[in-house]
Tab-separated table of C-alpha atoms and ligand atoms in Angstrom:
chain	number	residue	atom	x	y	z
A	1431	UNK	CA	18.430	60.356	-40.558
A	1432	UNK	CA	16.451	63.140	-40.659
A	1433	UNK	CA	16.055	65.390	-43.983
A	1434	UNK	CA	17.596	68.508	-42.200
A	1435	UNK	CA	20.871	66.822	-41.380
A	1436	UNK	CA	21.050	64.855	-43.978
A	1437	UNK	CA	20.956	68.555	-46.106
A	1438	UNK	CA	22.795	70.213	-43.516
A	1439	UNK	CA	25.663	67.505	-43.432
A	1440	UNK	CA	25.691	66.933	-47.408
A	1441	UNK	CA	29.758	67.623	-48.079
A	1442	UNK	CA	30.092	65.181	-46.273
A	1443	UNK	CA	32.135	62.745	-47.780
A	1444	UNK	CA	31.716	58.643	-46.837
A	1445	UNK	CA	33.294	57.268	-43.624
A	1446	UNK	CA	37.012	57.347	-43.396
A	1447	UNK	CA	38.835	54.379	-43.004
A	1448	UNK	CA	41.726	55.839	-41.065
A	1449	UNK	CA	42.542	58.825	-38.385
A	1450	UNK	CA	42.336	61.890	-39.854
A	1451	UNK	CA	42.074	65.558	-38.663
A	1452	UNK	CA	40.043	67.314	-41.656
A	1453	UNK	CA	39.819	70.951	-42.548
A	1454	UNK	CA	35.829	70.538	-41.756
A	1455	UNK	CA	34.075	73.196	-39.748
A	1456	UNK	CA	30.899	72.510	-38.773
A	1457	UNK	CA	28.850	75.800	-38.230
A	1458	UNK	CA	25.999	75.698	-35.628
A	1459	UNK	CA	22.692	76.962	-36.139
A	1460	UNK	CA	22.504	80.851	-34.339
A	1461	UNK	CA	21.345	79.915	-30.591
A	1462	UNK	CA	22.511	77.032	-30.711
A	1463	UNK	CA	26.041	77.070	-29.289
A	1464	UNK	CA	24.913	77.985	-25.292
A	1465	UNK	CA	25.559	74.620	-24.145
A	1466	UNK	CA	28.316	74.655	-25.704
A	1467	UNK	CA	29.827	77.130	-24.190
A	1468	UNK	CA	29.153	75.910	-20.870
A	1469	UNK	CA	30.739	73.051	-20.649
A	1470	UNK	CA	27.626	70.624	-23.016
A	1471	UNK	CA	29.983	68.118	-25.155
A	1472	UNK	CA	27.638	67.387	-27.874
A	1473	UNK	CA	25.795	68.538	-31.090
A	1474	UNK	CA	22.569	67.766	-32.165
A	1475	UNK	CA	21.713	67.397	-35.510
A	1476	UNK	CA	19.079	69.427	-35.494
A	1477	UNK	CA	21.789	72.437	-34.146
A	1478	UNK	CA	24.050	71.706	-37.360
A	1479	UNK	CA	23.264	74.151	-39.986
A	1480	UNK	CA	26.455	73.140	-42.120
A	1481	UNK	CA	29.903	71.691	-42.646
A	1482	UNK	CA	32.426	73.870	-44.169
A	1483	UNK	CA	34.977	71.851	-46.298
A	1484	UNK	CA	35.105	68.104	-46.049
A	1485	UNK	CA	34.838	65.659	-43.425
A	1486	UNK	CA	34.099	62.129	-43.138
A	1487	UNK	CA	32.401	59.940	-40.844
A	1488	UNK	CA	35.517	59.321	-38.022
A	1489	UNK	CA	37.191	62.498	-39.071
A	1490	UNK	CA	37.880	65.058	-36.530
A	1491	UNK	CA	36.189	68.412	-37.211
A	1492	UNK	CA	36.128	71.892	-35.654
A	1493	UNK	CA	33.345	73.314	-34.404
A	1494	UNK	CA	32.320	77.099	-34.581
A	1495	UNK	CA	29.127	79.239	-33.816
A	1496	UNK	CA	27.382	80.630	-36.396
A	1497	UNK	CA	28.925	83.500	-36.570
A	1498	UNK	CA	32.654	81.918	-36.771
A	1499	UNK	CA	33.860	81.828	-33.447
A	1500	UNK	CA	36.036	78.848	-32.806
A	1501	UNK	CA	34.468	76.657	-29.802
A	1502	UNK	CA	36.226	73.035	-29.931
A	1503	UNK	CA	37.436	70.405	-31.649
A	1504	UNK	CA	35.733	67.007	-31.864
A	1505	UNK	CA	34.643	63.507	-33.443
A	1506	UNK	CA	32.048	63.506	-36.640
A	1507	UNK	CA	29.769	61.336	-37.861
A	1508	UNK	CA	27.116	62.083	-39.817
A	1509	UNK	CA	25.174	58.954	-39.390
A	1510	UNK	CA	24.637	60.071	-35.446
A	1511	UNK	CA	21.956	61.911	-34.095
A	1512	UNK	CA	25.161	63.792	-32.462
A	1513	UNK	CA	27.095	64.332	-35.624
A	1514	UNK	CA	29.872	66.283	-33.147
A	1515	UNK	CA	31.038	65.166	-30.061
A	1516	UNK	CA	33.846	67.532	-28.408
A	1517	UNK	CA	37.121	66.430	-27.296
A	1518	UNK	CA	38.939	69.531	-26.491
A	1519	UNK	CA	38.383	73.226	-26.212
A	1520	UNK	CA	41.490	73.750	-27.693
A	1521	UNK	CA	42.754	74.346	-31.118
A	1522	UNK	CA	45.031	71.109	-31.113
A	1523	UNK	CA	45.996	68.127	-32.405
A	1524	UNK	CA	43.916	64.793	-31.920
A	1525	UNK	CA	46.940	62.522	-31.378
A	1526	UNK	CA	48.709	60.204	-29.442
A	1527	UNK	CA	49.930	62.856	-27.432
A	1528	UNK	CA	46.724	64.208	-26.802
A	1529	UNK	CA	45.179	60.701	-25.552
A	1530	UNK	CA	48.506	59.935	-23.494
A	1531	UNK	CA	47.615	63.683	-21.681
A	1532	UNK	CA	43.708	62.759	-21.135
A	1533	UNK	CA	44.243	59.201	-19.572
A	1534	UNK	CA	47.002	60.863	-17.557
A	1535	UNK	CA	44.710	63.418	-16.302
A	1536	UNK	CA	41.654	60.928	-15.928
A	1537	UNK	CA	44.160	58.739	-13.948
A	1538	UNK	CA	45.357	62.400	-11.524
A	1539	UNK	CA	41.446	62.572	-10.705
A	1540	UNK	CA	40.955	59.239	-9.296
A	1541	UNK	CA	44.155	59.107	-7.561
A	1542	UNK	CA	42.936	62.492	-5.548
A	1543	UNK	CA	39.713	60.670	-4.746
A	1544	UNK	CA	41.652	57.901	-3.608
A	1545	UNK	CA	41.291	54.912	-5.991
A	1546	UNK	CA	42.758	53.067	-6.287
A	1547	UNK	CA	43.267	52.017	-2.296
A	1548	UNK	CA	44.273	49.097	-0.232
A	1549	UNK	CA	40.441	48.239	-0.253
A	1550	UNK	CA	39.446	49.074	-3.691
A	1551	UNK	CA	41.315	48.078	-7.319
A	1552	UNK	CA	38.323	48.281	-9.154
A	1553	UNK	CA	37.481	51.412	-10.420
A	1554	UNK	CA	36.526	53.384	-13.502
A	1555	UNK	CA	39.623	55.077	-15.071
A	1556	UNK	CA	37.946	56.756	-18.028
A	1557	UNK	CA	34.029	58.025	-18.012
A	1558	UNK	CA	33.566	58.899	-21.314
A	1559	UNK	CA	32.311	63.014	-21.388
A	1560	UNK	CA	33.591	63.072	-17.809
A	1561	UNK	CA	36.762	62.695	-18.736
A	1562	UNK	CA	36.799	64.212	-22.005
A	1563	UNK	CA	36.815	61.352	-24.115
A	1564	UNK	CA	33.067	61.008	-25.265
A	1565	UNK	CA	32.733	57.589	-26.485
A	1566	UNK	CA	35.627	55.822	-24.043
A	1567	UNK	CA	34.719	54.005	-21.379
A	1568	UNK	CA	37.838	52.144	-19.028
A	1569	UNK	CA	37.510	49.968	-16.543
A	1570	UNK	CA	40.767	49.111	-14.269
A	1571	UNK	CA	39.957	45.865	-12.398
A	1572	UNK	CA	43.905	45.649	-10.765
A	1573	UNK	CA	45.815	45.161	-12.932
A	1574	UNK	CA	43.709	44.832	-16.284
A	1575	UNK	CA	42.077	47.777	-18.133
A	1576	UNK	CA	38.757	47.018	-19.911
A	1577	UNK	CA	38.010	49.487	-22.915
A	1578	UNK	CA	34.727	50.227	-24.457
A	1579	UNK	CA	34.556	52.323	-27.492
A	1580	UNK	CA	31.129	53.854	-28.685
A	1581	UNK	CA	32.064	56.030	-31.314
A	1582	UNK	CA	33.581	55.608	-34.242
A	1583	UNK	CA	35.992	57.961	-34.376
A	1584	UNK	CA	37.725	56.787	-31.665
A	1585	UNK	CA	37.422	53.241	-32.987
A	1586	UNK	CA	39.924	54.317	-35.849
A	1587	UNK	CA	42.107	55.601	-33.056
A	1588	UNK	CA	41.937	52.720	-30.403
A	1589	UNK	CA	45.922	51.674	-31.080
A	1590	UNK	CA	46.626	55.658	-29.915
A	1591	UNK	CA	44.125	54.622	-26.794
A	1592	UNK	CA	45.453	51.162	-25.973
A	1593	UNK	CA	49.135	53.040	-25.982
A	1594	UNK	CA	48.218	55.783	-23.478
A	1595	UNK	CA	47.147	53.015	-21.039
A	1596	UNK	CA	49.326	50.824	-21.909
A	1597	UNK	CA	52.254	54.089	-20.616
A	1598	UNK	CA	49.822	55.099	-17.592
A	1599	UNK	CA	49.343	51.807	-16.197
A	1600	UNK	CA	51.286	48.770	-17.257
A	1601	UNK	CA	48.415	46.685	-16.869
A	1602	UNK	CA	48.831	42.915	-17.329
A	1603	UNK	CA	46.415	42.844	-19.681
A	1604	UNK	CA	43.890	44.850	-22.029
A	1605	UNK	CA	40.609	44.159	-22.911
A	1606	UNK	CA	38.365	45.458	-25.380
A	1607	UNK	CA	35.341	44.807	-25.076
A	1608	UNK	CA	32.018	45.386	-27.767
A	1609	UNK	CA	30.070	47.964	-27.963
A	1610	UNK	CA	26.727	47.038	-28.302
A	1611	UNK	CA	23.985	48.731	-30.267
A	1612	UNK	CA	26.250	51.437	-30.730
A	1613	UNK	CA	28.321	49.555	-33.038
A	1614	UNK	CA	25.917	49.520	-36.155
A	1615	UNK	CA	24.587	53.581	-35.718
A	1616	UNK	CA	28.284	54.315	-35.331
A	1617	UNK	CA	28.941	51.739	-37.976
A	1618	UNK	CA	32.119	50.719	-35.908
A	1619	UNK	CA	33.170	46.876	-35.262
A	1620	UNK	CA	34.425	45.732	-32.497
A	1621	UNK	CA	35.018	42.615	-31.044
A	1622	UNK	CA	35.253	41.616	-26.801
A	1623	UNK	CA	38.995	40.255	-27.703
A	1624	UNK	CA	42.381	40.718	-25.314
A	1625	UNK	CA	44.511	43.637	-26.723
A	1626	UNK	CA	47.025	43.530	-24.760
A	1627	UNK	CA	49.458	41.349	-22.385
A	1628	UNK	CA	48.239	38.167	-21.240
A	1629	UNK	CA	44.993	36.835	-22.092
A	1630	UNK	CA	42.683	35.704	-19.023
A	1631	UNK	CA	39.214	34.725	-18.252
A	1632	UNK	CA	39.205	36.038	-14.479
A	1633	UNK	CA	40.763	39.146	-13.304
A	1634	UNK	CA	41.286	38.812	-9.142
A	1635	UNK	CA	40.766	42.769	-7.811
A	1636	UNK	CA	39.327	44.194	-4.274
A	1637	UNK	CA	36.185	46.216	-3.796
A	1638	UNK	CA	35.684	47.672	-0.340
A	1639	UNK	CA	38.169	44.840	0.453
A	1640	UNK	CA	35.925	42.058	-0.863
A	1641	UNK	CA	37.679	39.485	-3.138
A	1642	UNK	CA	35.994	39.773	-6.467
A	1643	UNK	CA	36.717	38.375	-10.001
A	1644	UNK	CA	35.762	40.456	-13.039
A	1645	UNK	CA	34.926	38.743	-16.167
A	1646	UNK	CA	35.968	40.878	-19.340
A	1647	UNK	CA	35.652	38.444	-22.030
A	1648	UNK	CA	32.298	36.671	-20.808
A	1649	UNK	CA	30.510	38.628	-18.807
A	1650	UNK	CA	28.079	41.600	-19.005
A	1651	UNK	CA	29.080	45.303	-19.723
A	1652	UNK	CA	33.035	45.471	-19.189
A	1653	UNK	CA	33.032	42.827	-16.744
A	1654	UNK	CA	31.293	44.267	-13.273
A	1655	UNK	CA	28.885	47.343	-12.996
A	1656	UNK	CA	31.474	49.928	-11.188
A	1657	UNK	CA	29.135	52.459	-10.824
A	1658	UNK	CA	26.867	50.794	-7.765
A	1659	UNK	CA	29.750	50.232	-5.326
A	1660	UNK	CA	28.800	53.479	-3.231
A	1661	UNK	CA	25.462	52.140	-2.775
A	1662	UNK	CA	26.986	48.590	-2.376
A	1663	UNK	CA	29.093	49.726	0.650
A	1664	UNK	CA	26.184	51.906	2.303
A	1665	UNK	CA	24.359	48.889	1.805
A	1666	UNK	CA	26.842	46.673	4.155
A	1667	UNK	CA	27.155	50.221	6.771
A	1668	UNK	CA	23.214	49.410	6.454
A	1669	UNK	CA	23.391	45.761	7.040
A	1670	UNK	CA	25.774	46.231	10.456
A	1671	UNK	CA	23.352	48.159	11.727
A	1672	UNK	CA	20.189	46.191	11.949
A	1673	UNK	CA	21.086	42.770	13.869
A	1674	UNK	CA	20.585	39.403	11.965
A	1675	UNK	CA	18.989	41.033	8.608
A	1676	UNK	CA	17.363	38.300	5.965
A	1677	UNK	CA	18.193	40.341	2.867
A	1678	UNK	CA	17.524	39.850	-0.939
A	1679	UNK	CA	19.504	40.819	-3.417
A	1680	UNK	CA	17.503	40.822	-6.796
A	1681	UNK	CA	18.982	41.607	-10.625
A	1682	UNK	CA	22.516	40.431	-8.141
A	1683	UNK	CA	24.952	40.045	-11.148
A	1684	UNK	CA	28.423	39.437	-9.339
A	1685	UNK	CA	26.339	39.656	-6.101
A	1686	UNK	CA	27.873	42.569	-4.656
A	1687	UNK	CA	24.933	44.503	-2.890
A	1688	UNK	CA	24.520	40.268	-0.613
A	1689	UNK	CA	27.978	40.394	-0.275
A	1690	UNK	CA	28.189	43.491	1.678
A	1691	UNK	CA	25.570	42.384	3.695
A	1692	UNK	CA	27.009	38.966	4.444
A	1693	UNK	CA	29.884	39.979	5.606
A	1694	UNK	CA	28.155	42.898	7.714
A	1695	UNK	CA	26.264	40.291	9.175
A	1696	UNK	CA	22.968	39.478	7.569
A	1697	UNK	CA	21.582	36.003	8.811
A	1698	UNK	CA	20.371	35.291	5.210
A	1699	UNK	CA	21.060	36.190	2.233
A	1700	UNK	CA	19.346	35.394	-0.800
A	1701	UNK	CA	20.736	36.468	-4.319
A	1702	UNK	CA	18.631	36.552	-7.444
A	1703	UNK	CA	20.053	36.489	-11.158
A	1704	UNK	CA	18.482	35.174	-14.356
A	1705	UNK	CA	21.813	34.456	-15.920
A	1706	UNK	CA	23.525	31.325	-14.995
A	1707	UNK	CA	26.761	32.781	-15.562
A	1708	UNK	CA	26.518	35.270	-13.136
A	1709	UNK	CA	24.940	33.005	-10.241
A	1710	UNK	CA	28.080	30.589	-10.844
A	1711	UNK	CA	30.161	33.756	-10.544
A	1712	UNK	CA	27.722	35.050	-7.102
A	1713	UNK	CA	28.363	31.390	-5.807
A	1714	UNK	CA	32.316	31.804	-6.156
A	1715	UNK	CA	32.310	35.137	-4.894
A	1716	UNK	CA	30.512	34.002	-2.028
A	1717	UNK	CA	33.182	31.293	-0.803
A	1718	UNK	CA	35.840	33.250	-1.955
A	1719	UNK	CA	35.054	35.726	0.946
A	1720	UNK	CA	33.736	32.998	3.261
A	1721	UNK	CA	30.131	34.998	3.333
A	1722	UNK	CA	27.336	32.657	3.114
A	1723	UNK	CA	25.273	33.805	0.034
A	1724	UNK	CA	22.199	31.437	-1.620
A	1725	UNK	CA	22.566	32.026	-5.137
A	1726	UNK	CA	19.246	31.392	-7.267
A	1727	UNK	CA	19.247	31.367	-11.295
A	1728	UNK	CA	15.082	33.134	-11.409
A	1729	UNK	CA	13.795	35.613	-13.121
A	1730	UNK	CA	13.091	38.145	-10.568
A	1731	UNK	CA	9.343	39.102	-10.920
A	1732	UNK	CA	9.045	35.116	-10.820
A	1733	UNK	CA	10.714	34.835	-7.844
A	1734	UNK	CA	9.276	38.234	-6.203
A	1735	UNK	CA	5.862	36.761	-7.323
A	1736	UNK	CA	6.127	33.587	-5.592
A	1737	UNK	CA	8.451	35.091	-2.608
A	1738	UNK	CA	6.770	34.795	1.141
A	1739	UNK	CA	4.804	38.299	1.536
A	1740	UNK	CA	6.670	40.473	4.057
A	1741	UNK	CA	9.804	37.951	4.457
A	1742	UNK	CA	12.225	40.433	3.961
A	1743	UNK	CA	14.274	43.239	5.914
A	1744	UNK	CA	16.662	44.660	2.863
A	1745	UNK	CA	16.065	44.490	-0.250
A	1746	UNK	CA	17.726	45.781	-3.371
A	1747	UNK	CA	16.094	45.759	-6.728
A	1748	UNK	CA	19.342	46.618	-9.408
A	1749	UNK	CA	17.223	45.760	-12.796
A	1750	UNK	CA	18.526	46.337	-16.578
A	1751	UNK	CA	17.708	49.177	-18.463
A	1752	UNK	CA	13.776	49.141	-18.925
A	1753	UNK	CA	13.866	52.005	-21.314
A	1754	UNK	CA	16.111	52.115	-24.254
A	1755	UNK	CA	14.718	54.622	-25.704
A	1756	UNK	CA	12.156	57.463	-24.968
A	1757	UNK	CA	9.211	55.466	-27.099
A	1758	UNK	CA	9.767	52.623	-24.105
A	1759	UNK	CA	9.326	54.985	-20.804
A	1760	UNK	CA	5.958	54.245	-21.075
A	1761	UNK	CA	5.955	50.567	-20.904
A	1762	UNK	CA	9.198	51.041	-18.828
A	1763	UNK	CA	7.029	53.129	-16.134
A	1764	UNK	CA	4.639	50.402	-15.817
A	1765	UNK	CA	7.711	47.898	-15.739
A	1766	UNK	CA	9.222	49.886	-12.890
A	1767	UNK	CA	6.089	50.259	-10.775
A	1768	UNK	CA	4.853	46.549	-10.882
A	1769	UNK	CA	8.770	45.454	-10.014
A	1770	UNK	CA	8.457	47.877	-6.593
A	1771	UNK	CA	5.172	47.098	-5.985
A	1772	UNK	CA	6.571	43.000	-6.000
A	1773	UNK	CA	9.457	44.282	-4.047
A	1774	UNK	CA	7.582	46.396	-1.382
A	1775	UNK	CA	5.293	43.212	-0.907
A	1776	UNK	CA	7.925	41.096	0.297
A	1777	UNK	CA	9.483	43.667	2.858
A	1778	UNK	CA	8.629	42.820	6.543
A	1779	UNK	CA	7.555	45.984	8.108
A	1780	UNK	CA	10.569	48.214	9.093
A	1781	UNK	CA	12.706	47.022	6.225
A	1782	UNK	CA	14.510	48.826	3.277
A	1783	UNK	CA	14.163	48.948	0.215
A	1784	UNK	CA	17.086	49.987	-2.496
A	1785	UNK	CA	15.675	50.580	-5.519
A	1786	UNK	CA	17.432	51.516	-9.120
A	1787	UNK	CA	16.889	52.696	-12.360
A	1788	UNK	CA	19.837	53.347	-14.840
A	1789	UNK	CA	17.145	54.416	-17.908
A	1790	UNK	CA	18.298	57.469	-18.555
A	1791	UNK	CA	15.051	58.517	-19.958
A	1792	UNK	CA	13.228	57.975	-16.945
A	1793	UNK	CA	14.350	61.115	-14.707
A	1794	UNK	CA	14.961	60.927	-11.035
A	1795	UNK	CA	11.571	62.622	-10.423
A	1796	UNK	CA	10.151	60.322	-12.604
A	1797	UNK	CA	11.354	57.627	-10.675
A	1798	UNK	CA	10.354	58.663	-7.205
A	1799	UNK	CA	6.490	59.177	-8.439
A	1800	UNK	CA	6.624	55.361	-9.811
A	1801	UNK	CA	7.865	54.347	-6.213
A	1802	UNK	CA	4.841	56.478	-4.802
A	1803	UNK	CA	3.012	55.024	-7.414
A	1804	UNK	CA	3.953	51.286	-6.429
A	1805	UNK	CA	3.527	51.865	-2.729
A	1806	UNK	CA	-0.205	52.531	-3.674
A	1807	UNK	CA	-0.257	49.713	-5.719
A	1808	UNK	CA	1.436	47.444	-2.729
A	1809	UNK	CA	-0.537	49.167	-0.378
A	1810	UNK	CA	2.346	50.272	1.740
A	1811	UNK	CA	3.485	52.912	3.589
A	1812	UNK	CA	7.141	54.340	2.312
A	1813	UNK	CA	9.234	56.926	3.153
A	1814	UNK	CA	12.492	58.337	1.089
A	1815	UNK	CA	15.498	58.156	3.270
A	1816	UNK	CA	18.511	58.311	0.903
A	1817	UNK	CA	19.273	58.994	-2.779
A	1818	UNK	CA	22.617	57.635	-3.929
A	1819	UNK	CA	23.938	57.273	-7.628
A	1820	UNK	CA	27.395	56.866	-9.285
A	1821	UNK	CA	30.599	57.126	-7.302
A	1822	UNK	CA	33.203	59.964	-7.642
A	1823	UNK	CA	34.948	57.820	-10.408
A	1824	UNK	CA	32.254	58.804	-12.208
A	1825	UNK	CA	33.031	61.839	-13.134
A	1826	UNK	CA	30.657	64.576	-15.667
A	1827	UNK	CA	30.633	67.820	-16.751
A	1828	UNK	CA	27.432	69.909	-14.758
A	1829	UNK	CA	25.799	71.099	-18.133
A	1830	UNK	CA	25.404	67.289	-19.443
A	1831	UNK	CA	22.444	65.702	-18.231
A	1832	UNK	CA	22.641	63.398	-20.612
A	1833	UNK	CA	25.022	61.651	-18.475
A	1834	UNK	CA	22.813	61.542	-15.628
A	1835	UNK	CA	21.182	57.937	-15.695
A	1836	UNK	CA	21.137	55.755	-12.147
A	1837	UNK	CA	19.408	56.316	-9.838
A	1838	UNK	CA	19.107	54.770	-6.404
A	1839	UNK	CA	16.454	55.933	-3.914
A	1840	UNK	CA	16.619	54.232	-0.320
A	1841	UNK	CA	13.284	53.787	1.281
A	1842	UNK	CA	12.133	53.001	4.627
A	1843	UNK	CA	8.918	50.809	4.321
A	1844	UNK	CA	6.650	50.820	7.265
B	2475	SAH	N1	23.379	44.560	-8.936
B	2475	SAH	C1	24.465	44.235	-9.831
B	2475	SAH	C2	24.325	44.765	-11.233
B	2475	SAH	C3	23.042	44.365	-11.929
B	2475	SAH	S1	23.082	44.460	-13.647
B	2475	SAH	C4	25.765	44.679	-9.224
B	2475	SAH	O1	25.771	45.356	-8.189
B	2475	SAH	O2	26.809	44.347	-9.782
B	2475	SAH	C5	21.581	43.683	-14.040
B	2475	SAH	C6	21.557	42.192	-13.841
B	2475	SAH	O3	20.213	41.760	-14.076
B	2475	SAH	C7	22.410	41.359	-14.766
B	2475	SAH	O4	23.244	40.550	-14.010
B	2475	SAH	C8	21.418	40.477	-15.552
B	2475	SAH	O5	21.897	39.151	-15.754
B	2475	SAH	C9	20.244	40.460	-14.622
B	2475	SAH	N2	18.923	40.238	-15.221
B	2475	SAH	C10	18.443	40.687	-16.408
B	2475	SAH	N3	17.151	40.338	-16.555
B	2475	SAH	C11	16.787	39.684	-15.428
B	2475	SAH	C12	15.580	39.097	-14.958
B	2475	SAH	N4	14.481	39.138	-15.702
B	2475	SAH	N5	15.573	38.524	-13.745
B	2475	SAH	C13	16.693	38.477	-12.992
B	2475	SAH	N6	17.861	39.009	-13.376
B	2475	SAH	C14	17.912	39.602	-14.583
């Protein structure tokens, strides 16, 4: 914590053990509320100057200028390095009415985009800022809704949260699942448990019409990584149109990216995941959909490493975060670059290569000079075709950046 805040934020009173709207106003520093005001969710410490009568950690607060001037209300902690996170521009309540209305409204958006469809039950219902719930993340895989909280004031309201979808919805069953490192800055706990309805390992639901099974209790994240399927489907338009393709799909997870392009037509299809889980889950996808798919447990700079130079004509490269945090985009960077150079190696001339980030601390310029940078390094010739990222239920306010992390550049390799 750093001395300012901990100054600025001294009324502060312990963390509250139960949902409460307080009579705390935080004031912001002068200059400090233009983001704000334009649509930016969140406070930065250092833009705190003080709280006016008491809050605790969990509390909802309202937030002013400096001079007074009523801009939102929103969730405190004073153990964050974003002590104020808005929910609403309004001056209202922070109830179960007000939840009910948001996951109503989150559920309007996707329905005018078209999700869910015949083709697709897997979609994101709730992204977080996007949706005006910082902290809530809600996956809908058919007819299950996986919840992630990240904040700890809407841990103390999660009953209020599992209600609203519970009236939206009527899913079969609800999931929370943990939240990571978040848990211990937001000093939070939860636990990946069923909520909800019936309890199940395996939830059946449809993605571009492939049959897929999400995995809330034991998988990764909330069960399947929602925000690739644009790029998974352009990958499979991709596939169709080059005849007989030998295509690797590397960092694979469920295996989407080689199942679009098995079932578009690919001749091989080679699918690369260090966990075991998820090549058991790749192999069952695979028959499920009667695509052939060869599923290999490898790390994937092993397997890039020892993979036949030039052997490839698609190629996807989906890795973890590499940078956690902004004293990692160094090693990160040098992460990235070796992992394209490996990947450009193995393209045949004339193939593609679909390359991601999701470190938000690497920007998207930032990424395209370590592709240039790798291309050196490979010694090949690339060209940018495409840029993709998130899909439209993935939803953010313009002003917050901060919610800008995947990137996905599409590159012709000569
Ligand atoms: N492409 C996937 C999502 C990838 S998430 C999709 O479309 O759904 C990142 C994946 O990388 C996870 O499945 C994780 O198990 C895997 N992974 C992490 N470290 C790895 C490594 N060193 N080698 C191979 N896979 C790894």
């Amino acid at each position: 914590m750093s001395r300012k805040r901990a100054t600025n934020l001294a009324s502060s009173t312990g963390v509250s053990g139960e949902a409460r709207d307080s009579s705390g106003r935080v004031f912001l520093c002068r200059g400090k509320a233009r983001p704000l005001w334009f649509g930016h969710p969140w406070v930065y410490a250092n833009a705190v100057e003080r709280l006016d009568g008491e809050a605790a950690a969990g509390d909802i607060v309202s937030l002013v200028d400096h001079d007074g001037h009523f801009i939102g209300r929103g969730i405190f902690n004073p153990r964050s390095q974003i002590p104020v996170r808005l929910l609403t521009r309004k001056d209202e309540a922070i109830d179960a009415a007000f939840f009910a209305a948001r996951v109503r409204e989150a559920r309007a958006l996707r329905t005018r985009l078209g999700l869910p469809s015949a083709e697709t039950t897997a979609y994101r219902l709730v992204n977080s800022e996007g949706d005006g719930l910082p902290g809530l993340v809600v996956d809908v895989f058919a007819d299950a809704a996986v919840v992630q909280i990240t904040t700890l004031g809407l841990a103390l309201r999660r009953e209020a949260i599992f209600d609203a979808l519970a009236a939206t919805l009527s899913p079969r069953t609800i999931y929370e699942v943990a939240a990571g490192s978040y848990a211990e800055v937001e000093g939070l706990v939860a636990q990946t448990r069923v909520v909800r309805g019936e309890p199940r390992n395996l939830v059946p639901c449809l993605e571009d019409g492939l049959r897929l099974q999400a995995e809330p209790l034991a998988g990764q994240k909330t069960g399947m990584f929602l925000d690739q399927r644009p790029s998974r489907m352009r990958v499979g338009q991709l596939a169709s149109a080059g005849k007989g393709l030998r295509m690797l799909d590397c960092y694979a997870y469920a295996g989407g990216f080689g199942l679009q392009a098995a079932r578009a037509g690919a001749s091989e299809v080679t699918a690369v995941d260090s966990s075991p889980r998820a090549v058991a889950r790749i192999e069952a996808h695979a028959a499920a959909n009667g695509v052939p798919v060869r599923a290999v447990e490898a790390d994937a700079f092993r397997f890039l490493e020892t993979a036949t130079p030039m052997s490839y004509d698609l190629v996807v490269i989906d890795p973890p975060k590499f940078a956690r945090a902004r004293k990692d985009v160094e090693a990160a960077t040098k992460g990235y670059q070796r992992l394209n150079a490996l990947a450009l190696t193995v393209c045949a001339p004339g193939a593609l290569l679909v390359t991601c980030s999701c470190s938000q601390n690497i920007g998207a310029q930032d990424f395209e000079r370590i592709v240039a940078v790798a291309a050196k390094q490979a010694q090949r010739e690339v060209r940018m075709v495409e840029r993709g990222g998130p899909g439209c239920d993935h939803p953010l306010p313009p002003a917050f950046t901060e919610g800008q992390y995947l990137k996905v550049l599409f590159v012709y390799v000569s």
